[in-house]
Coordinates of C-alpha atoms and ligand atoms in Angstrom, one line a residue:
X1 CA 85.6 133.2 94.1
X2 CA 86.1 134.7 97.8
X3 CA 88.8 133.6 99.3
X4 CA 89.5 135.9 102.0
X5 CA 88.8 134.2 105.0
X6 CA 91.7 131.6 103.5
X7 CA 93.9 134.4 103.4
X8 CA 93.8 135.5 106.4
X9 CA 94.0 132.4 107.9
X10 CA 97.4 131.9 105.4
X11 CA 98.8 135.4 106.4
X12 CA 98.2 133.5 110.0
X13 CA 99.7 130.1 109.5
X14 CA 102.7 131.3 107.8
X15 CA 103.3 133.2 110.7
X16 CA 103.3 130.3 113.0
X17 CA 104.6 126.9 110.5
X18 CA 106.9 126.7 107.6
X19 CA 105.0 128.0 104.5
X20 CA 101.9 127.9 106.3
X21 CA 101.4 123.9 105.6
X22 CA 102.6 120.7 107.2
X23 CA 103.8 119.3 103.9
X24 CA 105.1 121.1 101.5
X25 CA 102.9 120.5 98.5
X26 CA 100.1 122.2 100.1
X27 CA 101.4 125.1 99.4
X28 CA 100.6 125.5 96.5
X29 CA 103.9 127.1 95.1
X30 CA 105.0 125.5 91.9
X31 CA 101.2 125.8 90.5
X32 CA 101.2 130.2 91.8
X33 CA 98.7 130.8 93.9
X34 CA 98.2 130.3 97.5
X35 CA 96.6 127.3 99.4
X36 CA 92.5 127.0 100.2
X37 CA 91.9 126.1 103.7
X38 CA 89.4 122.8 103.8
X39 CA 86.8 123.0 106.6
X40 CA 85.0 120.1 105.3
X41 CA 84.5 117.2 103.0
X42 CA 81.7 114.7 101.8
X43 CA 82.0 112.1 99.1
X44 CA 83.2 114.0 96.1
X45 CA 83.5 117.1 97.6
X46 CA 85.4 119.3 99.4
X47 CA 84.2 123.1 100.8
X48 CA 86.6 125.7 101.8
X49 CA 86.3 128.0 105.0
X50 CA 84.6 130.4 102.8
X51 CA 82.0 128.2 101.4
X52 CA 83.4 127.4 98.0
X53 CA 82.7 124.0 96.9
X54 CA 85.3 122.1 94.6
X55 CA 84.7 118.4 93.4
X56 CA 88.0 116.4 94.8
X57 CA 90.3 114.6 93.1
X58 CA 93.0 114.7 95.8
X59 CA 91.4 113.0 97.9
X60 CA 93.9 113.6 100.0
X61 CA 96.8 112.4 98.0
X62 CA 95.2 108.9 97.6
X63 CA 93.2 107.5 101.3
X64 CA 89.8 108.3 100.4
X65 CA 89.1 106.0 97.3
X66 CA 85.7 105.8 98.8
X67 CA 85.2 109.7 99.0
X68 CA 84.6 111.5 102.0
X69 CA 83.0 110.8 105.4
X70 CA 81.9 107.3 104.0
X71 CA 79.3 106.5 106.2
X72 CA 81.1 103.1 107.1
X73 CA 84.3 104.6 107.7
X74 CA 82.9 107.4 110.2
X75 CA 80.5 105.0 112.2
X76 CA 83.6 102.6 113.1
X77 CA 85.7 105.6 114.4
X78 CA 82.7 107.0 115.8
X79 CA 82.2 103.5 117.8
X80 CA 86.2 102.9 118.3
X81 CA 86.5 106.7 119.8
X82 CA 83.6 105.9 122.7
X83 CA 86.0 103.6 124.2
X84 CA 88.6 105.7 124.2
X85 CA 91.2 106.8 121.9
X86 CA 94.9 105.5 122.4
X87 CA 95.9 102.8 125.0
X88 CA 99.7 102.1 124.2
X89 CA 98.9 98.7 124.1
X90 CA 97.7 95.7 121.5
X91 CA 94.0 96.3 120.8
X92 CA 91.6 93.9 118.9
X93 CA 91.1 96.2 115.7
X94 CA 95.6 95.6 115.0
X95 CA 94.2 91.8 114.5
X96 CA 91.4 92.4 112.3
X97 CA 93.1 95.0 110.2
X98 CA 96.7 92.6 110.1
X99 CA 94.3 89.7 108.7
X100 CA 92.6 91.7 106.0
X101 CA 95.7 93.3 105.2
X102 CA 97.5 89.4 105.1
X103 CA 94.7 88.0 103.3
X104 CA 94.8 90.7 100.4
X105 CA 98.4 90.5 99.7
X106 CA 99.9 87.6 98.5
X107 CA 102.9 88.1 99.6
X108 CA 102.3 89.4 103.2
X109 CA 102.7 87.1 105.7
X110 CA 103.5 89.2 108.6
X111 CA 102.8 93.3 109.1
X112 CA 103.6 96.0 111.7
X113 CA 101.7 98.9 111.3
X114 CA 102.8 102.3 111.9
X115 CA 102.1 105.8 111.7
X116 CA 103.1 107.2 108.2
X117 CA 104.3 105.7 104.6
X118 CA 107.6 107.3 105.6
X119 CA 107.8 105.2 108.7
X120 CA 107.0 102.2 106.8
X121 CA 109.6 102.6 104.1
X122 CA 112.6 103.7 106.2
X123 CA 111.8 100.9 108.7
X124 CA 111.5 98.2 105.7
X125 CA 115.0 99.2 104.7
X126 CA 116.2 99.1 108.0
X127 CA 115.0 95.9 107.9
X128 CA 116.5 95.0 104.6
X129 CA 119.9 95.8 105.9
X130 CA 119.3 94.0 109.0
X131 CA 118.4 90.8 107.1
X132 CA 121.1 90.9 104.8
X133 CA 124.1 92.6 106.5
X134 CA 124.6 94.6 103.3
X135 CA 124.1 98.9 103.2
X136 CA 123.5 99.8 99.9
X137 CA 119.9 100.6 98.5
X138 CA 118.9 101.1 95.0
X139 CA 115.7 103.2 94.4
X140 CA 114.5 105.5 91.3
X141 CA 115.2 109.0 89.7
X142 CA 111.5 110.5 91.0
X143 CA 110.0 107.9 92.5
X144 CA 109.3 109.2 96.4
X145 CA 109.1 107.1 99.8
X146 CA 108.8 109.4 102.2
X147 CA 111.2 111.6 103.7
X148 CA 113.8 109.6 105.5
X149 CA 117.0 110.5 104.7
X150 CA 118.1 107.5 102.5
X151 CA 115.0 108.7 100.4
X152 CA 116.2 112.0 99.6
X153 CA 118.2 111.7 96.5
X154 CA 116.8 112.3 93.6
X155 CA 113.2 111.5 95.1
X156 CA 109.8 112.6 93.7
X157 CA 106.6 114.7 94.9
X158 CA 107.7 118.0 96.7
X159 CA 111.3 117.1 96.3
X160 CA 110.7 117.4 92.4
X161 CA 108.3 119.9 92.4
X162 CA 110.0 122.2 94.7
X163 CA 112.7 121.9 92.5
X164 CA 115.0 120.9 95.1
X165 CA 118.1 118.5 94.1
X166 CA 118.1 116.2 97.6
X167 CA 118.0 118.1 101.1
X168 CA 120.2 119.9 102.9
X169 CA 121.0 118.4 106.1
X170 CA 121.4 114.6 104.9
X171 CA 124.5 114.0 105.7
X172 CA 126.9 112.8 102.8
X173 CA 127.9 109.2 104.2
X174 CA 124.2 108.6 104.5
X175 CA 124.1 109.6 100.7
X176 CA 126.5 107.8 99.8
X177 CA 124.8 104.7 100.4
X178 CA 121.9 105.2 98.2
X179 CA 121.9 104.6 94.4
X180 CA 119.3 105.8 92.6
X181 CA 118.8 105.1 89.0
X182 CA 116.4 105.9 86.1
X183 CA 113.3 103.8 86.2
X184 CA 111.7 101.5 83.3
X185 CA 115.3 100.9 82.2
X186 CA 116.4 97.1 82.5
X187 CA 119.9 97.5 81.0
X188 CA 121.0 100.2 84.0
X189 CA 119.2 98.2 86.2
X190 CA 120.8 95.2 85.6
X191 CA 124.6 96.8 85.5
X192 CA 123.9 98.4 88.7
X193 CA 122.4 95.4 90.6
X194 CA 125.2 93.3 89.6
X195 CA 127.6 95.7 90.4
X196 CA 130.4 94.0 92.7
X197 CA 131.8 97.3 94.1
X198 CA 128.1 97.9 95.1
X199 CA 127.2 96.1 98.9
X200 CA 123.1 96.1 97.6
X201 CA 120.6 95.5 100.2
X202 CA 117.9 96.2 98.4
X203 CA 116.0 98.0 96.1
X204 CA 112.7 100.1 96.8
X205 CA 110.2 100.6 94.0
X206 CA 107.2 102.2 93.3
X207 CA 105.6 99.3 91.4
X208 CA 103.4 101.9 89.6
X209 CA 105.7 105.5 90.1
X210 CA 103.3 108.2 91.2
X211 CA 105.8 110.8 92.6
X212 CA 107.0 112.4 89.1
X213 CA 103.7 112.1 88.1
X214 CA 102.0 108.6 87.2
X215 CA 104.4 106.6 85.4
X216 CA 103.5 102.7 84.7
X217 CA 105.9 100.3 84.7
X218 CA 107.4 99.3 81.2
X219 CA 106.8 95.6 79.8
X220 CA 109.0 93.2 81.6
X221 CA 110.3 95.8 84.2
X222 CA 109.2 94.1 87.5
X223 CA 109.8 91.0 86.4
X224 CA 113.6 91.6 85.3
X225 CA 113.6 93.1 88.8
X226 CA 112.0 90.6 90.6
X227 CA 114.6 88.0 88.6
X228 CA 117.9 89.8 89.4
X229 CA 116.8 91.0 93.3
X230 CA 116.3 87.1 93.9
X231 CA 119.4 85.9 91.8
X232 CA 121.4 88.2 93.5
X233 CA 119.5 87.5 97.2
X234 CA 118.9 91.3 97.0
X235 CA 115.3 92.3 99.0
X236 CA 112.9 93.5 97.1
X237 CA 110.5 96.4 98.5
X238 CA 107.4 96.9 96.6
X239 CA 106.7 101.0 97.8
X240 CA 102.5 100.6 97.9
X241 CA 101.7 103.6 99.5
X242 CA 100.0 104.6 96.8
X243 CA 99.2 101.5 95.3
X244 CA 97.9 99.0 98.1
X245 CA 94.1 98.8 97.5
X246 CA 94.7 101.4 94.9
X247 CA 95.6 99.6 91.5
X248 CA 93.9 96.6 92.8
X249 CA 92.6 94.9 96.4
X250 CA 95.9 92.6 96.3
X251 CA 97.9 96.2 95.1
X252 CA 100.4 96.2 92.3
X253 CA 101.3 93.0 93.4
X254 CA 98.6 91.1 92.1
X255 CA 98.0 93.3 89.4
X256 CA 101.1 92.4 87.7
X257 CA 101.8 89.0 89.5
X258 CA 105.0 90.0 91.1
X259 CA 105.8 88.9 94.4
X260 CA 107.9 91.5 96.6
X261 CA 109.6 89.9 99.9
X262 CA 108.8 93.2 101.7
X263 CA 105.5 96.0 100.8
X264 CA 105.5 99.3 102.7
X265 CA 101.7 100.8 102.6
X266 CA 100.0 103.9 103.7
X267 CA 97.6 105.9 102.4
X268 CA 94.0 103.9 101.9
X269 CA 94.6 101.4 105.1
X270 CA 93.9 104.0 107.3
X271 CA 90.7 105.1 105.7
X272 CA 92.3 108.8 106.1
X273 CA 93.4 108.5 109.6
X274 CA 97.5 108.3 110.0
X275 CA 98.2 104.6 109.8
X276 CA 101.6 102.9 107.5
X277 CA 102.4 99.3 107.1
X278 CA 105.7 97.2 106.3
X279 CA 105.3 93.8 105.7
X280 CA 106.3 90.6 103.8
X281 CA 107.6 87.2 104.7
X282 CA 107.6 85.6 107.8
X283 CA 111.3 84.9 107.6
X284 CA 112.0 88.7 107.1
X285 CA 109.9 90.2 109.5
X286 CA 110.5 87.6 111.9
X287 CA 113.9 89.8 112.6
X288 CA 111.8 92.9 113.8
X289 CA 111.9 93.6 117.7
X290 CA 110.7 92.1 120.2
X291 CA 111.2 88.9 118.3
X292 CA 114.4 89.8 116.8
X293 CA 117.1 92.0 116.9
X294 CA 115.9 95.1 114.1
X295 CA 114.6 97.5 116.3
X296 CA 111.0 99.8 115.3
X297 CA 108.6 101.1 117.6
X298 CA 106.0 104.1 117.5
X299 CA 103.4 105.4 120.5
X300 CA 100.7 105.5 118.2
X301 CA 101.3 102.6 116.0
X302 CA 98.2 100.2 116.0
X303 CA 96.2 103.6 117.0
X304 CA 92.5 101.9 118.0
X305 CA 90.8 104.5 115.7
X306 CA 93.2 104.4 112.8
X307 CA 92.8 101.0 112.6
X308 CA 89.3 100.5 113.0
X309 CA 88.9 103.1 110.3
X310 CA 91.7 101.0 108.1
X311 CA 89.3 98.0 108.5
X312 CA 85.9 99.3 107.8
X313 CA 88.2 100.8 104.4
X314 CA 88.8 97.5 103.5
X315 CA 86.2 95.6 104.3
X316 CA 84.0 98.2 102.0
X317 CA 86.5 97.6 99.2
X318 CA 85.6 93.9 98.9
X319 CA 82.4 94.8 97.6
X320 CA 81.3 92.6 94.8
X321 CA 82.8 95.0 91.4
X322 CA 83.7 97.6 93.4
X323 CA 87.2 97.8 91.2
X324 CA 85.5 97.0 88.0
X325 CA 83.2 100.3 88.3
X326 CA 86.0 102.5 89.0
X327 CA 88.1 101.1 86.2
X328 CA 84.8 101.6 83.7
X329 CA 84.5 105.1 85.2
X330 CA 88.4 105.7 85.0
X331 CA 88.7 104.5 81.4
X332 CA 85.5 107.2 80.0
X333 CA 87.0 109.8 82.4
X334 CA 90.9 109.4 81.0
X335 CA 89.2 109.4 77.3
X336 CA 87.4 112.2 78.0
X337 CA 90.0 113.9 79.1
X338 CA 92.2 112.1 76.0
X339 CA 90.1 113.8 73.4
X340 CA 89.6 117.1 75.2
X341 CA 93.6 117.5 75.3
X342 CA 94.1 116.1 71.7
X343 CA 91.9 118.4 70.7
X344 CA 93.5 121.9 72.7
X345 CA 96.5 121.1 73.5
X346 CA 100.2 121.1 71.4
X347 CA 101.4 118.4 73.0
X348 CA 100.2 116.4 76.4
X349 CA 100.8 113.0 77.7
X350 CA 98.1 110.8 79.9
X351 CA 99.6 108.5 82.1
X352 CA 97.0 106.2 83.8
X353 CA 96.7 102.8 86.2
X354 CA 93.4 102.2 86.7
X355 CA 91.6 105.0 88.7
X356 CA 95.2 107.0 89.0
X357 CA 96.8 109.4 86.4
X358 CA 98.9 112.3 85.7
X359 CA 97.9 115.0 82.6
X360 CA 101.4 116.3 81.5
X361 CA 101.5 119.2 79.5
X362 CA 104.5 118.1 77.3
X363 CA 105.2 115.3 74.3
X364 CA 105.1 111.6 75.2
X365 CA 106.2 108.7 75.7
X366 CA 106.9 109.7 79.9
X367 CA 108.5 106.0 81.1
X368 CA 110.8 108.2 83.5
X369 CA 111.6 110.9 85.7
X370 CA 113.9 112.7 82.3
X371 CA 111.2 112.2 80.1
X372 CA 108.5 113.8 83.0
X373 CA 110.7 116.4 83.5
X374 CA 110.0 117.9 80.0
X375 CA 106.4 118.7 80.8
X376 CA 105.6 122.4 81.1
X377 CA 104.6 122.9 85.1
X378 CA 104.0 126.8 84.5
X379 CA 101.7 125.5 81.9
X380 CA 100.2 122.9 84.5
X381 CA 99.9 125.9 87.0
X382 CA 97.8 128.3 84.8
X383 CA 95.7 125.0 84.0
X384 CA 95.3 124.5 87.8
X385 CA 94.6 128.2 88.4
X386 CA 91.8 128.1 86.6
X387 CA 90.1 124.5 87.5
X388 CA 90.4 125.7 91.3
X389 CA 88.4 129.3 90.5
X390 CA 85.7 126.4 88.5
X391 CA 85.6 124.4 91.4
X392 CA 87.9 121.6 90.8
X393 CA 90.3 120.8 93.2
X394 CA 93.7 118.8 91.4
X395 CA 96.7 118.2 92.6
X396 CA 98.8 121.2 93.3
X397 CA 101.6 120.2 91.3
X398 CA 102.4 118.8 87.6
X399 CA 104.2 115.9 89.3
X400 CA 101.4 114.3 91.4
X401 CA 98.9 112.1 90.2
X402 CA 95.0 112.8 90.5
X403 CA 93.0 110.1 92.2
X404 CA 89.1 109.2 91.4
X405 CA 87.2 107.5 94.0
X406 CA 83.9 105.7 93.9
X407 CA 82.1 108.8 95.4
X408 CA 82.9 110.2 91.9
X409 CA 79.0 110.8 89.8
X410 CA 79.4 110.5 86.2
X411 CA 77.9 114.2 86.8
X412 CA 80.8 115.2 88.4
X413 CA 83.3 113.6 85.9
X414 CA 80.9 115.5 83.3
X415 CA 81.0 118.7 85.0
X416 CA 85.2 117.7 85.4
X417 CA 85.7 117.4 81.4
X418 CA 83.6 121.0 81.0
X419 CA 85.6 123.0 83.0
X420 CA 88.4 120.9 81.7
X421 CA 88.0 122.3 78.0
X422 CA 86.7 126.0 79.2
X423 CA 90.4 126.1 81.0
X424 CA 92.0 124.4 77.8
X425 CA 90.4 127.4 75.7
X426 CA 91.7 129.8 78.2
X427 CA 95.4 128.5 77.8
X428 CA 94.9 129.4 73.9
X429 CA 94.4 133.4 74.9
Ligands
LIG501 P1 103.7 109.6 104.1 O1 104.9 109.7 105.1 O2 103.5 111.0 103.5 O3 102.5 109.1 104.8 O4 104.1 108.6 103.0 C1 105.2 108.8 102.2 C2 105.1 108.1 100.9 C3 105.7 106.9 100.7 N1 105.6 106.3 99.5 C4 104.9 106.8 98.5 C5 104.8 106.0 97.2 C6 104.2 108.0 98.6 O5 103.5 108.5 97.6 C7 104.3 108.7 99.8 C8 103.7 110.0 100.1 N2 103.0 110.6 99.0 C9 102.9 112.1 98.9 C10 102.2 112.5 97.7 N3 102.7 112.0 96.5 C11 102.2 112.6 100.2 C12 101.7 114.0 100.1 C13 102.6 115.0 100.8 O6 103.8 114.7 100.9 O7 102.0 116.0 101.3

């Protein structure tokens, strides 16, 4: 495959931003080979600046769940942008994307968007503080929100797959007021929750962990968390960045009937323009400035375009069995994919919700970030390696997850599960 004109375009970025990439993932370092600069995209599809082709199953890290430049999507920016593009002040598209996004999750009754999953989490737990006068939250070994500083302990995606234990530069009394336990384990859960000592908040969850790779949650998990947080008048924060509109139109939420009292999103309700969310119940957010006292703002929060975008995202996702075809196509993918590694591989685990999952090369059950951590990422990166050179772009990392869409052609998925097993057989030489 050429890839020269990414190189030099690498050799230039590097030169100019940190590793060449505005997040660290894209770099492409725990899987050994350098990044492919994307010029464009289209449904499935995504074609590098020299022309190379690769069927997507980024889709950049979750937002397009309707593939690329859905026609939709592109015809409400390209509408929203010939009136302009920012106005730093309330627009209709904020009301029309704040009722869809209150009418699909139950347990919304009030949202502020902003510009970033990260801004939505750390402003939730702001909020969470502020509501309960208490300091302390609990979150998960390798489950990821974003990179506030609360967040950075023991956190998932590049934090894990960098390798890097928290961050230099959060300072220590910031650390110390964030717990982080092992997720899928009730009995820790529980002893730390009802932890006098401990001045708990809240606790932040991935309802369905995506950071250390896809990791469901275990049997009874959100419900035993969802039991304690309310006994204990602890807030809980349902993390749907990944999630929201993912796992289902009404998010993990309604998938598993648990009823958060705040949900941060990202991700799909911006239709892959930068747009988070917080949100929850009207007595909560009713603390956030100008109403009350907890203070959150943003220049571009409520951006016309992003929103517009989020909208026509959503309002395409309420098609008719729109989630019931990607959960068919999911489920033949995943046992494609099942059989192909049962058949080359020693020993690989298949995490999956719905039209999510993570391929680890290492033995099974994976409930948490321990058990995740015993997969083989070199292994992982020869595997990716050689999918890119076929044409299949996958996450850059052992610990991400890899997301279909509805743009996904059972020829694609086909062609997917080909090059899957022809990289398999190379592994064996
Ligand atoms: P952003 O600030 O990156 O928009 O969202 C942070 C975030 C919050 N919560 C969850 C559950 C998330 O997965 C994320 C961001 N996800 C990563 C990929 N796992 C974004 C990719 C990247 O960092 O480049």
């Amino acid at each position: 495959m050429k890839t020269t004109t990414s190189q030099a375009l690498f050799a230039e970025a590097q030169r100019l931003i940190p590793g060449g990439v505005n997040s660290p993932v894209r770099a492409c370092k725990s899987v050994g080979c350098d990044p492919r600069f994307i010029r464009r995209a289209s449904g499935s599809k995504i074609y590098d600046v020299d022309g190379n082709e690769y069927i997507d199953f980024v889709c950049s890290w979750g937002p397009m769940i309707l593939g690329h430049n859905y026609p939709a999507i592109m015809e409400a920016i390209r509408q929203t942008m010939a009136d302009g593009t920012s106005f730093g002040a309330p627009c209709p598209q904020e009301v029309e994307l704040a009722e869809l996004v209150t009418g699909a999750l139950p347990s919304v009754d009030m949202v502020r968007f902003v510009s970033s999953g990260t801004e939505a989490t750390m402003s939730a737990v702001r909020l969470a503080r502020g509501y309960t006068g208490r300091k302390v939250i609990v979150k998960f070994d390798g489950c990821y929100h974003g990179h506030a500083d609360s967040f950075l302990v023991k956190a998932g995606s590049g934090v894990i797959t960098l390798g890097i234990p928290g961050s230099p530069g959060v300072p220590e009394d910031i650390v110390r007021n964030t717990v982080s336990i092992p997720y899928n384990n009730e009995e820790i859960l529980e002893k730390t929750l009802r932890d006098a000592s401990l001045d708990i908040a809240c606790v932040i969850v991935e309802p369905v962990a995506g950071n250390m790779g896809v990791v469901p949650p275990a049997q009874g998990f959100l419900a035993k968390l969802r039991a304690l947080t309310s006994e204990l008048g602890i807030v809980l924060i349902f993390d749907e960045v990944i999630t929201g509109f993912r796992v289902s139109y009404g998010g993990a939420q309604q998938k598993f009937g648990i009823m958060p009292d705040l949900t941060c999103l990202g991700k799909i309700i911006g239709g892959g323009l930068p747009v988070g969310a917080y949100g929850g119940k009207r007595e909560i957010m009713s603390l956030i400035s100008p109403v009350g006292p907890v203070y959150q703002a943003g220049t571009l929060s409520g951006n016309p375009l992003a929103m517009a975008a989020g909208a026509a995202t959503l309002k395409a996702l309420q098609a008719p069995g729109f989630y019931e075809k990607l959960e068919t196509k999911a489920t033949a993918f995943a046992a494609g994919l099942q059989q192909l590694a049962d058949k080359y591989l020693g020993e690989a685990t298949l995490n999956r919700q719905g039209s999510v999952m993570t391929l680890f090369f290492g033995p099974g059950p994976i409930t948490d970030f321990d058990s995740a951590m015993k997969a083989d990422a070199n292994l992982y990166g020869k595997f990716y390696r050689s999918m890119l050179d076929l044409g299949i772009y996958l996450a850059p990392s052992q610990f991400e997850a890899m997301f279909l869409s509805s743009a996904h052609s059972d020829e694609d998925l086909a062609r997917t599960l080909e090059m899957t097993e022809r990289s398999f057989k190379k592994l064996q030489n």
